[in-house]
XYZ file of C-alpha atoms in Angstrom:
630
model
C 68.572 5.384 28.358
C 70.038 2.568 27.357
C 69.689 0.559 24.115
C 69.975 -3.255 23.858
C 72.654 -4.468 21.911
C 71.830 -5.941 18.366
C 68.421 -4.558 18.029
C 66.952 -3.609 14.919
C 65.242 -0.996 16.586
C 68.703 1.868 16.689
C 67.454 3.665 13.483
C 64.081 5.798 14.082
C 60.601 3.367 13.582
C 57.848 4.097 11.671
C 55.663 7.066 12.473
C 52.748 4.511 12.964
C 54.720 2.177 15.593
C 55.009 3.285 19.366
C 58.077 4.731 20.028
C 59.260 1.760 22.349
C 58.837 -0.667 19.953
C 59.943 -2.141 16.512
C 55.914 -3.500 16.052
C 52.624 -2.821 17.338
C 51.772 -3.753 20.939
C 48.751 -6.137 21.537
C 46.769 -5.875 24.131
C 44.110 -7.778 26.483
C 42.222 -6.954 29.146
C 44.625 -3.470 29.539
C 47.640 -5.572 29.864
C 50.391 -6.475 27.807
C 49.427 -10.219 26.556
C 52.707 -10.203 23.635
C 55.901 -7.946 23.449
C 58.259 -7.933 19.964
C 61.206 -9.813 20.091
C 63.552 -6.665 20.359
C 62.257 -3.283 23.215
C 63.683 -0.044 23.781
C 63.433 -0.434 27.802
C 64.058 2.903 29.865
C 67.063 1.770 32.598
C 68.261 4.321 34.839
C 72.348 4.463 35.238
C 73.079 3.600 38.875
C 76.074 5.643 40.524
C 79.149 3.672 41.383
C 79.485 5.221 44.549
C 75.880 4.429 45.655
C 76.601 0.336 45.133
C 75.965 -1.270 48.402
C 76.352 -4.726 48.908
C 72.524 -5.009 48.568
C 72.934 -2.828 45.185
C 75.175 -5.112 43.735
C 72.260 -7.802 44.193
C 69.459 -5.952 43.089
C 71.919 -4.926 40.105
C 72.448 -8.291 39.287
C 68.770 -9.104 39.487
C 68.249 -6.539 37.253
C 70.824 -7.565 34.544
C 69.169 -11.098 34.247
C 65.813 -9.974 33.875
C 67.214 -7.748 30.839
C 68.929 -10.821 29.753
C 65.575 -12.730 29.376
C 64.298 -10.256 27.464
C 61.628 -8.829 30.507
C 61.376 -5.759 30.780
C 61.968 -3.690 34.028
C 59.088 -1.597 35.266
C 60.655 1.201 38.134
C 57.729 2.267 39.073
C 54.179 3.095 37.840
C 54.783 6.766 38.836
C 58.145 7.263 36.761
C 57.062 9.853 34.746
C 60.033 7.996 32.047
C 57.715 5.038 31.253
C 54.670 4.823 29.199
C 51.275 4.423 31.242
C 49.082 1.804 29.839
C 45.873 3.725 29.433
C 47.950 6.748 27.785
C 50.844 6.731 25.509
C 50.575 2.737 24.644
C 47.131 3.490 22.795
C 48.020 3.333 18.836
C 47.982 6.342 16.570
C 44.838 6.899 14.975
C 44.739 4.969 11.906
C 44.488 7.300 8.103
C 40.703 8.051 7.385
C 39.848 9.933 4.108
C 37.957 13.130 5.769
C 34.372 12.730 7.034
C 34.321 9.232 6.405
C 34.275 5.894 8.842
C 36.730 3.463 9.352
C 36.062 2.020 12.604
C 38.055 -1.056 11.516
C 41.424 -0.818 9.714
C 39.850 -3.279 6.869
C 36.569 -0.534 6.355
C 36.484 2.725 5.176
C 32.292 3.848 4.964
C 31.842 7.079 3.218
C 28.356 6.282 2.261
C 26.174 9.677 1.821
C 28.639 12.670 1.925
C 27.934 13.898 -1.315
C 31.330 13.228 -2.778
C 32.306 14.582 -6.176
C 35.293 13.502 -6.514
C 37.070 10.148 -5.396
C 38.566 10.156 -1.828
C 42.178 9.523 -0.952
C 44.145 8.790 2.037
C 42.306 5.595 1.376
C 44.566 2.630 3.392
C 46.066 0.489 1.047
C 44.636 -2.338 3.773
C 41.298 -1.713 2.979
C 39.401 -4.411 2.265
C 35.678 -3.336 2.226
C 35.283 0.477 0.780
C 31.613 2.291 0.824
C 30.762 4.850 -1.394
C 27.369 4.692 -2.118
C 24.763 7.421 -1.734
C 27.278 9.640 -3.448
C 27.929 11.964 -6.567
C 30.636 10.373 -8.065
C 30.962 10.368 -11.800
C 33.971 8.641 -12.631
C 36.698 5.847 -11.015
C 40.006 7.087 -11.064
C 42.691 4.094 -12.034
C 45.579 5.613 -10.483
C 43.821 5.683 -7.018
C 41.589 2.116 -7.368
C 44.308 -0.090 -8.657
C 46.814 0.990 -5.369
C 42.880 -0.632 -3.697
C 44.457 -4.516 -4.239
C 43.276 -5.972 -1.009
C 39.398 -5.037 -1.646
C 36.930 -7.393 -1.074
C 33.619 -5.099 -1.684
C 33.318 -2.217 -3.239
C 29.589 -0.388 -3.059
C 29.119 2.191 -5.391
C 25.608 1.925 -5.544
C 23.496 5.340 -6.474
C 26.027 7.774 -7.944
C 26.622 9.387 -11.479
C 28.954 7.096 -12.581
C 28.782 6.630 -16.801
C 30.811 3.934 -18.518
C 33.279 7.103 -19.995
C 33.782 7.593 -16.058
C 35.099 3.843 -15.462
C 37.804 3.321 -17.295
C 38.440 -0.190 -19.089
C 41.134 -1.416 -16.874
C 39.435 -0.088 -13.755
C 39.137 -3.581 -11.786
C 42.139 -5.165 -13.134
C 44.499 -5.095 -10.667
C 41.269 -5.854 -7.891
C 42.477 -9.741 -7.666
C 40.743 -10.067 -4.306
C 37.427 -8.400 -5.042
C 33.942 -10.608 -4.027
C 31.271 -8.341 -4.067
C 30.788 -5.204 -6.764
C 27.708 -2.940 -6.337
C 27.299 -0.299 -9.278
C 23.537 -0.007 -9.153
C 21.462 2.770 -9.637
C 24.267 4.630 -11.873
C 24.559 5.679 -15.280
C 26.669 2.989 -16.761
C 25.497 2.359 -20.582
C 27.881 -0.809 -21.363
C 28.835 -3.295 -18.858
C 32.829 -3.284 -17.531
C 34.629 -5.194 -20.196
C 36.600 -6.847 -17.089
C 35.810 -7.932 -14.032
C 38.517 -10.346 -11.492
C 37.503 -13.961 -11.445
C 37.433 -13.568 -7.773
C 33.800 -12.404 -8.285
C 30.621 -13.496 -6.555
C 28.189 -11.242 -6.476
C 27.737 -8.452 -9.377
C 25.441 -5.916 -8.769
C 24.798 -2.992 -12.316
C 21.126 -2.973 -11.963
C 18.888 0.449 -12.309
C 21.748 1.533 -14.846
C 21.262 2.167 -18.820
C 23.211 -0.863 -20.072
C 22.768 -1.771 -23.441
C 25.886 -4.220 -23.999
C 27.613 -7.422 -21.805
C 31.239 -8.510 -22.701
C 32.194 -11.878 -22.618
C 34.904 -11.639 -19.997
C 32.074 -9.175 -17.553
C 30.934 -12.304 -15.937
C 32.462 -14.779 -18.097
C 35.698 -17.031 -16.281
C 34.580 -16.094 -12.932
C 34.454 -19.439 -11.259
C 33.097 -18.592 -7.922
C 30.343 -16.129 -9.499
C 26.775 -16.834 -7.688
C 24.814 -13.896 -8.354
C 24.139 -11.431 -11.078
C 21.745 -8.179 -10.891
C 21.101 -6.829 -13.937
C 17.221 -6.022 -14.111
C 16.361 -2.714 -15.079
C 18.369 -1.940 -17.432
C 18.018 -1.743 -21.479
C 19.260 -4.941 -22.553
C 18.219 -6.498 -26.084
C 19.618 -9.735 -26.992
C 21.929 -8.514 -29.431
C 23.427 -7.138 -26.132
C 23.865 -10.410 -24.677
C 26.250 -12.554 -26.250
C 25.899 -16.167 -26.071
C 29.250 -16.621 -24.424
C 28.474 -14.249 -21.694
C 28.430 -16.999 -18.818
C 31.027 -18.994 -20.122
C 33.221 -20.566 -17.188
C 31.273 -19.582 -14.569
C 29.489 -22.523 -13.629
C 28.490 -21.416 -10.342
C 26.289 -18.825 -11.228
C 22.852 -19.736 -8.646
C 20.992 -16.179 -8.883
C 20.317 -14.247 -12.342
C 18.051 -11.565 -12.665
C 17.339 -9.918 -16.047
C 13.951 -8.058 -15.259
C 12.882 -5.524 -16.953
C 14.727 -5.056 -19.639
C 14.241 -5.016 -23.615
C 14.705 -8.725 -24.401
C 12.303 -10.621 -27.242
C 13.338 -14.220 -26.721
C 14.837 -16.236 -23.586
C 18.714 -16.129 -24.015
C 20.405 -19.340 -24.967
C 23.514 -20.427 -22.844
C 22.365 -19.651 -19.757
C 24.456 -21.094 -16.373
C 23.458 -24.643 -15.856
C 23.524 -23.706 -12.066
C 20.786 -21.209 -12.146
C 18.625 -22.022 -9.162
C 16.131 -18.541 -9.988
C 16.431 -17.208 -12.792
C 13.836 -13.699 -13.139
C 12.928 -12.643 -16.907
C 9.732 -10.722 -15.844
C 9.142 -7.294 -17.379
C 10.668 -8.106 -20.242
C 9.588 -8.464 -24.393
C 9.421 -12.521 -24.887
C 7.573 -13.862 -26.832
C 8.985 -17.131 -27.277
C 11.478 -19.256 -25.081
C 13.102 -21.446 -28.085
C 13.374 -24.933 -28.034
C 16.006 -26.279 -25.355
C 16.580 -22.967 -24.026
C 16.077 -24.244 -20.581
C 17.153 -27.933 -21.267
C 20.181 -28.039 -19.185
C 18.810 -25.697 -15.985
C 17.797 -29.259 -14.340
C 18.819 -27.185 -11.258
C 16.138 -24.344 -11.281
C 13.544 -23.712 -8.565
C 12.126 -20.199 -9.840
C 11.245 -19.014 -12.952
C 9.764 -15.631 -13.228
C 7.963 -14.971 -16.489
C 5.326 -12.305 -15.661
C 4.711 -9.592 -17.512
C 6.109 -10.718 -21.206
C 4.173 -10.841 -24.554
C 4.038 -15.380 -24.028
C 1.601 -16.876 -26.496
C 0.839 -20.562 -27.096
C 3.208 -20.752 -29.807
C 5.580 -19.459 -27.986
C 6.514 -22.356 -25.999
C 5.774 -25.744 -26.584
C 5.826 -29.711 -24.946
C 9.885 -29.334 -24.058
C 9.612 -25.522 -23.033
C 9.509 -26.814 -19.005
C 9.337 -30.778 -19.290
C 13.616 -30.942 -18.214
C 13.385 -28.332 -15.262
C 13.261 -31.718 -12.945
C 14.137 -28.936 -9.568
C 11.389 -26.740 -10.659
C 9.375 -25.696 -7.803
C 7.661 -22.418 -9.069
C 6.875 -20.954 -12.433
C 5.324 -17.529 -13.156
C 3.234 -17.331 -16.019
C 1.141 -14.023 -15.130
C 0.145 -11.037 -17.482
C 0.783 -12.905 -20.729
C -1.284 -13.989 -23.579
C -1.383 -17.441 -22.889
C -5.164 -18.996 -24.456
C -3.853 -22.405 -22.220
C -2.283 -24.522 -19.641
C 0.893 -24.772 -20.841
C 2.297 -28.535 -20.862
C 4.929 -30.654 -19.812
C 5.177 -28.987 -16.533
C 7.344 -31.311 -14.235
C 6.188 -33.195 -11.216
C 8.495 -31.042 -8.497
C 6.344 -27.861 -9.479
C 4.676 -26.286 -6.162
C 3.377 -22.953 -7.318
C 1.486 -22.115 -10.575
C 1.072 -18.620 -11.657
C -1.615 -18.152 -14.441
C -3.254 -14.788 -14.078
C -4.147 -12.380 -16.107
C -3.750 -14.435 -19.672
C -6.466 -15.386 -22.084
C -7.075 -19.075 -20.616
C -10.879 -20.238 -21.509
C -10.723 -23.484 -20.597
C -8.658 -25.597 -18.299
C -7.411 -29.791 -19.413
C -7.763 -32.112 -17.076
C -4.651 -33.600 -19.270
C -2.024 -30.146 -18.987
C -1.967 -31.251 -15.358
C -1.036 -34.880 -15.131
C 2.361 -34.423 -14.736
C 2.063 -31.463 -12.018
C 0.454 -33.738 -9.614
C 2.881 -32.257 -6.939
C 1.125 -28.866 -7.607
C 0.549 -26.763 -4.227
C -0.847 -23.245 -5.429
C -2.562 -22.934 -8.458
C -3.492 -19.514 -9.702
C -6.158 -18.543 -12.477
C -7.443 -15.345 -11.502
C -8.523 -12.794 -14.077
C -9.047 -14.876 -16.879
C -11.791 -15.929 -19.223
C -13.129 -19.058 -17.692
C -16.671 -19.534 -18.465
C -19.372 -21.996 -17.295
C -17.953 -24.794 -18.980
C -14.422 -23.635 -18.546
C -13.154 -25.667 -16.029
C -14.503 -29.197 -16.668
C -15.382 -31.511 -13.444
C -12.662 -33.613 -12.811
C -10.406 -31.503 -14.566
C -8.057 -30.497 -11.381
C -8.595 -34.271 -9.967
C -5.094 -35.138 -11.017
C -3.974 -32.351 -8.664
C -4.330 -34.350 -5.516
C -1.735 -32.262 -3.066
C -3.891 -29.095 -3.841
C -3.908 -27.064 -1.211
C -5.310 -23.756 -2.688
C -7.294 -22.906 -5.760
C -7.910 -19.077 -6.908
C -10.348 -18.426 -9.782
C -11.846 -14.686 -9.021
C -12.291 -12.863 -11.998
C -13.322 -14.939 -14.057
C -16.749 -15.903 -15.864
C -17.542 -18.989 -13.882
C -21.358 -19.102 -12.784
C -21.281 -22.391 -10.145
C -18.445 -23.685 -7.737
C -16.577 -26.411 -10.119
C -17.522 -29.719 -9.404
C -14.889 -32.507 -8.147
C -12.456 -30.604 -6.684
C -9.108 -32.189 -5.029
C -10.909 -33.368 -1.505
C -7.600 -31.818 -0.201
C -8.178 -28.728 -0.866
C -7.772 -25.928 2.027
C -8.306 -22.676 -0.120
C -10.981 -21.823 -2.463
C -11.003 -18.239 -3.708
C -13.844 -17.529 -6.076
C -14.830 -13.606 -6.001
C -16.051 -11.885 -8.675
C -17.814 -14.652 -10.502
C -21.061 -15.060 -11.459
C -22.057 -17.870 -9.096
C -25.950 -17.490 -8.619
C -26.476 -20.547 -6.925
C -25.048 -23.275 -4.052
C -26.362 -26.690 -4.215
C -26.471 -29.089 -1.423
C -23.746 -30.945 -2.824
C -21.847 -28.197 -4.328
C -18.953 -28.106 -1.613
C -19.323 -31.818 -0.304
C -16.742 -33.341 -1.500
C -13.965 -30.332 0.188
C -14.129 -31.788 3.138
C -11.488 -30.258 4.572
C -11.517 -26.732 3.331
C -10.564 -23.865 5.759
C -11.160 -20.892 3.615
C -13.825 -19.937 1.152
C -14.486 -16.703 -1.041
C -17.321 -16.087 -2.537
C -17.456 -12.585 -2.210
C -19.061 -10.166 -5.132
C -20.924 -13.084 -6.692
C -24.386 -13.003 -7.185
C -26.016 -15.375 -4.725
C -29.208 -14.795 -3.580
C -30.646 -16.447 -0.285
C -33.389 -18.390 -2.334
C -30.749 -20.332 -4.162
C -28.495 -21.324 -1.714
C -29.769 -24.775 -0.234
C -29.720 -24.904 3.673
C -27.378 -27.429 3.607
C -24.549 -26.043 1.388
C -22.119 -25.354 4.233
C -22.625 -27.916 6.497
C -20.637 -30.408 4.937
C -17.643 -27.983 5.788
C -16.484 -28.757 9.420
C -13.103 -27.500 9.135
C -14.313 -24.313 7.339
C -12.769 -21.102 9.994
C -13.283 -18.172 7.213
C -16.360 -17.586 4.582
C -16.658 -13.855 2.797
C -19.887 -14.367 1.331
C -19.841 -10.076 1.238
C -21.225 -8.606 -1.983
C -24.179 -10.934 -2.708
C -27.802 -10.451 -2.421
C -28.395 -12.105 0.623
C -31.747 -11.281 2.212
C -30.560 -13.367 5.483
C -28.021 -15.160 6.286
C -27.530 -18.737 5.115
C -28.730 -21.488 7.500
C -26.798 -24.359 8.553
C -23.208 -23.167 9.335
C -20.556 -24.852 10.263
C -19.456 -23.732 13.951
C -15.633 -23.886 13.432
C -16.066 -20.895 11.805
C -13.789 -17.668 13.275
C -14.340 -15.215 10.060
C -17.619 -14.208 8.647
C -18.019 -11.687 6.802
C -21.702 -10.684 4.986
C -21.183 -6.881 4.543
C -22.590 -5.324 1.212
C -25.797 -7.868 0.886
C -29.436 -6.792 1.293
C -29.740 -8.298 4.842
C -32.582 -6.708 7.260
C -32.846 -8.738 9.859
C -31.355 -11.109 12.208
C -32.718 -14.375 14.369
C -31.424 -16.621 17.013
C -31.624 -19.425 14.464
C -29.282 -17.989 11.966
C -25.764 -17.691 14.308
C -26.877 -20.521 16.485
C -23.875 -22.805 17.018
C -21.217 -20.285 16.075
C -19.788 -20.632 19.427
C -15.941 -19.675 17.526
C -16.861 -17.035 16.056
C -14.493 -14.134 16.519
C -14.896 -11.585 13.658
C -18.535 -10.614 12.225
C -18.985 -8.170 9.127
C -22.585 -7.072 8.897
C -21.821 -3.759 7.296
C -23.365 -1.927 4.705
C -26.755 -3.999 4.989
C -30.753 -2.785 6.006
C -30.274 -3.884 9.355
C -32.883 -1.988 11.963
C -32.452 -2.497 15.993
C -36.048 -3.757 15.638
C -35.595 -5.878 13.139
C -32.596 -8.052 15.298
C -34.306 -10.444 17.325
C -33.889 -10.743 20.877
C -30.778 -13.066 21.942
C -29.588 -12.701 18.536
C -25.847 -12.810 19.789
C -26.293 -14.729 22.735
C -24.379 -17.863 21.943
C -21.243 -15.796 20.251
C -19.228 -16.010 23.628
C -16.674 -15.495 21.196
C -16.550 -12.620 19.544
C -14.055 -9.878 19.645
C -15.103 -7.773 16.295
C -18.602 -6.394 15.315
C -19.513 -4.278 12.257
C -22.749 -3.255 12.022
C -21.807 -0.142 10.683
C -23.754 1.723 7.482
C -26.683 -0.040 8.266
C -30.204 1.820 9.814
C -29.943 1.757 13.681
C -31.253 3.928 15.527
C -29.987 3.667 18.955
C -27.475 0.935 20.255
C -28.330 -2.747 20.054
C -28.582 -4.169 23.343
C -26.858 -7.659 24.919
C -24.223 -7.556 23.044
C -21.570 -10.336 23.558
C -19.596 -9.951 26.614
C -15.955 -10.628 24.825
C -16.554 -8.088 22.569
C -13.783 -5.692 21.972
C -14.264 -4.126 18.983
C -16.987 -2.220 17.616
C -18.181 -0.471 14.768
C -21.593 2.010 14.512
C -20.401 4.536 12.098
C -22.815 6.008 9.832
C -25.992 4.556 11.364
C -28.732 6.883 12.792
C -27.569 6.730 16.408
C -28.609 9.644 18.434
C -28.080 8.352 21.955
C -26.300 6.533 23.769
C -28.056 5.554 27.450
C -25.879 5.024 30.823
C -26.658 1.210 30.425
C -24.988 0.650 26.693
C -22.353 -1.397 27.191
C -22.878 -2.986 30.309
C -22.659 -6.686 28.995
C -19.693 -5.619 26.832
C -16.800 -4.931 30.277
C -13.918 -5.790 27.844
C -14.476 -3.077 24.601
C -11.120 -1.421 23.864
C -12.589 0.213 20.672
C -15.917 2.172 19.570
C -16.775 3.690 16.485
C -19.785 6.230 16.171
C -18.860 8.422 13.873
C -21.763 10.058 11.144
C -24.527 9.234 13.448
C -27.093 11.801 14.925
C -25.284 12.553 18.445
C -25.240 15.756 19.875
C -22.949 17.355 22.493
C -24.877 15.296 25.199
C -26.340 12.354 23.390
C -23.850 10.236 25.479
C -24.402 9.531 28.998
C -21.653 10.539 31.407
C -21.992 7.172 33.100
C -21.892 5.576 29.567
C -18.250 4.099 30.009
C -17.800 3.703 33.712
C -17.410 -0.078 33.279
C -14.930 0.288 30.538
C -11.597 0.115 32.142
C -9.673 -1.485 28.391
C -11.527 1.244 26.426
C -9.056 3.790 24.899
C -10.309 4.611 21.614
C -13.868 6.624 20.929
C -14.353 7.512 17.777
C -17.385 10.462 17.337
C -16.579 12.688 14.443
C -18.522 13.619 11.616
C -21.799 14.127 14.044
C -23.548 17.168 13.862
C -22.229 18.648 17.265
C -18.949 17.708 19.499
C -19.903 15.331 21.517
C -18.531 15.013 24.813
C -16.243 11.566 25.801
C -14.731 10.719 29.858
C -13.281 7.478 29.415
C -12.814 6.253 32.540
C -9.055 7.147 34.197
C -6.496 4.204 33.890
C -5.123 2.878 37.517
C -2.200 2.290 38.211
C -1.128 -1.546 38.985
C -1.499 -2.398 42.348
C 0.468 -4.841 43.915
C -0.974 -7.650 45.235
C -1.316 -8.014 49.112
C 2.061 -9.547 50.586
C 3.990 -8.399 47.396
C 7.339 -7.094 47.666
C-alpha cells in the first residue's frame, strides 16, 4: 500500500475516524458526495516485467488520476477496498448505557431510574434528558465538561438545593432552556447563564430567589415558578433586573400577601392565582402597559385592596381574573382593550352602570355565584357594554331577566335564580341572542306570557329544565336546535306546542309526568329534524308511536315499558341508539321482528329489567359495489 507523499494522515487517526481517512466521510444517496483533502488510497505495485506497452499507458493513466487527488477504485470485488454499505458506515457514536442518542447533539435518558449522574456523556451534546429520574444531586465535575448544552430537563427527580451545587451552571454559557420542576429544590440557583430563556423550578419547595437567578438574562421570556412556597420576603425587588424580555411569569400558588413590585415591563401574562393577596399596591402594575392576562383567582382581594389606578395603565389588557375573592364590587378603571371579565364567586351585590364605562370593549362578562339580588343589577346598568357578546349571572339572587340588556348580546346564562316570571317584553330587546339558560329557576307555565320567546329569531338553544312547567311554553321561535325541558312537571303534549320547530335536533323531556295517552296524536309530526329524544323517567307504558323519521337517538329508560310490538320503530329507519333500561320487559317482551328495519342500529340498551331480555339486531352487510364498478 502506498502512502501519498506529504499527508498528514502517516501517524495513526483517531479511533473515531475511518481508517482511510484523516476526517469523517459524508455521504448522499450511498455515494461519496465530499472526500478530505489528503486519502490513504490502496494501489497495488505493478511488476516491472509485466509492463507492456499498453501497461505503461494505463500506468500513466493511473499516476494522473492520483495526481488530481481521485482516487482509484480496482474493482468493487477487491476484497482490499472498503465496500460502501460496510466498512465506510461510522463507528457508533458514545451513549451513556440504556440511554438515546439518536443524534450526536441528544442524549434522552428520560425514565431509567437513575441514581446517580450518567457519564460517557459527549462533550457535543447539546440537548441532555434526564427527567423521570431519581437523581438527587448535579455533579460539577461532570456538568461543567456539558459547555455546548442548550436544554437540560431535569424535571421530576430528588434533586434538593444541597444536591446542586452553587456554581453548577456556570460554565453552561450556551444553555436556553432549564427544566428543574417537580424536585425538591428549597432556594432557587444563585446563578443561572444569561443565555437563558425559558426557566422552569415549579412543583419544588422554594422559599428564596437571588438576584442574579433570573436577573441579567437578556433573552429570558419565560419563568415557571408556581407551586412553590414563595413569600415576598423571598422575592427581592431586584429579582428581574436586566431582563427586559421576560413575556411569561407564573407565580401561582404560592405564599405571597401583596403583588410584587418591579415586575418585567414585558410581561404579556402574568398568573398570581392561588396565592395570599390581599392588596396589589399602588403602581404595582403601572409600567406592564404590555399585559394581556392577569390571573388573580383564588386570593384574599377586597375593595380596599385595589383602587382607581390598580388596572387603569394596563392599556394591552385583554383579560383579567377576578374569581374566588372578596370583592363587595366592580372594580374600576378597567381599560377599554379588556375582552374577558372574571367576577365569580366574590361578594358583589350590586352592579354600576358607571364601573363599566371604560370597558366598553368588554366581550365575556362573568358574575356567577354572587349575591345579586332583585335590584342588583340596575336596568341600563350593562348598556355601556355594547360589544357584549355573553352575560353569565347563575347563582345568584336575581328574581326577573334584567331589563335593557346590550341588544348584542348572544349568551345569556341565568340558572339557578329565582326568576318566577317572563314578561312579553322581558327578552325583546336581545334580538339577536343564540343561547338562553334559564334552567333551575322557578318559572311556572302561568307566568310566562305566550309571547316571551318569540321575539327571539336567532335563538338555536333554550334549557328551560328545572322549572315548574305544566306544558311547554307557546310561541317558540323555530330556529331553535336545543331544547331542553327535563325536570318540570310536564304531563302532556299537543300538536300546538312544537308546531314550527321544523330545526329542532335535540329534545329533553326527561324526568317529567308524561303518559303515552296523554301525547296527542301527531305530536312530533313536524320535527323532520330531530336526531335526539329523551323521554326517559317519565310514565309510559308502552312505546310512543310516529315518532320522527330522522330520529337516531333514543332514550326510554326507567319508564314502565313492558313491550315492545314488531311495528315500533317503523317510522324511525335511521335509529343507531335505544335505551330501555329499568322498564317492565321480560325475556320476550320484544318482538323478534322489532328491529328488522334497523340496519344503523348498533347499540340496545335493556338492563336493569326484571328478566334478560332477548336483542337480534339485524346483521350488518357488507358494501356492495355498485353495478359496472371495478
Amino acid at each position: 500500500m502506498t502512502l501519498l507523499e506529504g499527508s498528514s494522515c502517516a501517524r495513526k487517526p483517531p479511533p473515531l475516524l475511518h481508517p482511510y481517512s484523516c476526517g469523517r466521510l459524508k455521504y448522499q444517496t450511498g455515494r461519496i458526495s465530499a472526500f478530505p483533502q489528503t486519502f490513504l488510497v490502496p494501489v497495488a505495485r505493478p511488476k516491472l516485467a509485466e509492463v507492456t506497452q499498453t501497461g505503461v499507458v494505463g500506468l500513466l493513466l493511473l499516476l494522473l488520476l492520483l495526481w488530481l487527488g481521485l482516487p482509484a477504485v480496482p474493482s468493487m470485488e477487491d476484497p482490499v477496498f472498503p465496500h460502501l454499505g460496510e466498512s465506510l458506515q461510522p463507528w457508533p457514536r458514545a451513549c451513556p448505557p440504556r440511554c438515546s442518542c439518536l443524534r450526536e447533539e441528544t442524549v434522552d435518558c428520560d425514565g431509567l431510574d437513575l441514581r446517580v449522574f450518567p457519564d460517557n456523556i459527549t462533550r457535543a451534546a447539546q440537548h441532555l434528558s434526564l427527567q423521570n429520574n431519581q437523581l438527587q444531586e448535579l455533579p460539577y465535575n461532570e456538568l461543567s465538561r456539558l459547555s455546548a448544552l442548550r436544554t437540560l430537563n431535569l424535571h421530576n427527580n430528588l434533586i434538593s438545593s444541597e444536591g446542586l451545587p452553587d456554581e453548577a451552571f456556570e460554565s453552561l454559557t450556551q444553555l436556553q432552556h432549564i427544566y428543574v420542576a417537580n424536585n425538591k429544590l428549597s432556594v432557587a440557583p444563585q446563578f443561572l447563564p444569561r443565555s437563558l430563556r425559558v426557566a422552569d423550578l415549579a412543583a419544588n419547595q422554594v422559599t428564596e430567589i437571588f438576584p442574579l437567578t433570573f436577573g441579567e438574562k437578556p433573552v429570558l421570556r419565560s419563568v415557571y415558578l408556581h407551586n412553590n412556597e414563595l413569600s415576598n420576603s423571598g422575592l427581592p425587588p431586584n429579582a428581574f433586573r436586566g431582563s427586559d424580555a421576560v413575556t411569561t411569569l407564573s407565580l401561582s400558588s404560592n405564599r405571597l400577601s401583596y403583588l410584587p413590585p418591579s415586575l418585567p415591563p414585558s410581561l404579556e401574562r402574568l398568573h398570581l392565582q392561588n396565592n395570599l393577596i390581599s392588596k396589589v399596591p399602588r403602581g404595582a402594575l403601572s409600567r406592564q402597559t404590555q399585559l394581556r392576562e392577569l390571573y388573580l383567582q383564588h386570593n384574599r382581594l377586597t375593595d380596599s385592596g385595589l383602587d382607581g389606578t390598580t388596572f387603569s395603565k394596563l392599556s394591552s389588557l385583554e383579560y383579567l381574573d377576578l374569581s374566588h375573592n372578596q370583592l363587595a364590587e366592580v372594580p374600576a378603571g378597567l381599560p377599554r382593550t379588556l375582552a374577558i371579565l372574571h367576577l365569580g364567586r366574590n361578594r358583589i351585590q350590586r352592579v354600576e352602570g358607571a364601573r363599566l364605562q371604560g370597558a366598553q370593549g368588554l366581550r365575556y362578562l362573568l358574575l356567577q355565584h354572587n349575591q345579586l339580588g332583585g335590584t342588583g343589577l340596575s336596568p341600563g346598568a350593562l348598556r355601556p357594554l355594547r360589544r357584549l357578546h355573553t352575560l353569565h349571572l347563575y347563582g345568584n339572587r336575581l328574581d326577573r331577566v334584567p331589563l335593557a340588556l346590550p341588544r348584542r348580546l348572544r349568551a345569556l346564562v341565568l340558572p339557578h335564580n329565582q326568576v318566577t316570571l317572563l314578561g312579553a317584553h322581558d327578552l325583546a330587546a336581545m334580538r339577536g341572542l343564540t343561547d338562553l339558560n334559564l334552567a333551575y329557576n322557578r318559572l311556572v307555565s302561568s307566568r310566562v306570557h305566550r309571547r316571551a320567546f318569540r321575539p327571539l329569531r336567532a335563538l338555536r338553544s333554550l334549557d328551560l329544565a328545572g322549572n315548574q312547567l305544566t306544558r311547554l311554553p307557546s310561541g317558540l321561535p323555530s330556529s331553535i336546535h336545543i331544547l331542553r325541558l327535563q325536570r318540570n312537571q310536564l304531563r302532556a303534549l299537543e300538536p300546538e306546542q312544537l308546531a314550527g320547530l321544523v330545526q329542532l335536533q335535540e329534545l329533553s323531556l326527561a324526568h317529567n309526568q308524561l303518559q303515552v295517552g296523554n301525547i296527542g296524536p301527531g305530536t312530533w309530526h313536524e320535527l323532520q329534524a330531530l336526531k335526539v329524544l329523551d323521554l326517559s323517567h317519565n310514565q309510559l307504558s308502552f312505546m310512543p308511536p310516529d315518532l320522527p323519521e330522522a330520529l337516531e337517538e333514543l332514550h326510554l329508560q326507567a319508564n314502565r315499558i313492558s313491550h315492545v310490538g314488531p311495528e315500533a320503530f317503523t317510522s324511525t329507519p335511521h335509529l343507531r341508539a335505544l335505551f330501555l333500561r329499568a322498564n317492565r320487559l321480560h325475556m320476550t317482551s320484544i318482538a323478534p321482528e322489532a328491529f328488522l328495519g334497523l340496519p344503523q342500529l348498533r347499540v340496545v340498551d335493556t338492563a336493569g329489567n326484571p328478566e334478560q331480555v332477548l336483542v337480534r339486531l339485524q346483521p350488518t352487510t357488507p358494501h356492495q359495489p355498485r353495478a359496472g364498478g371495478p
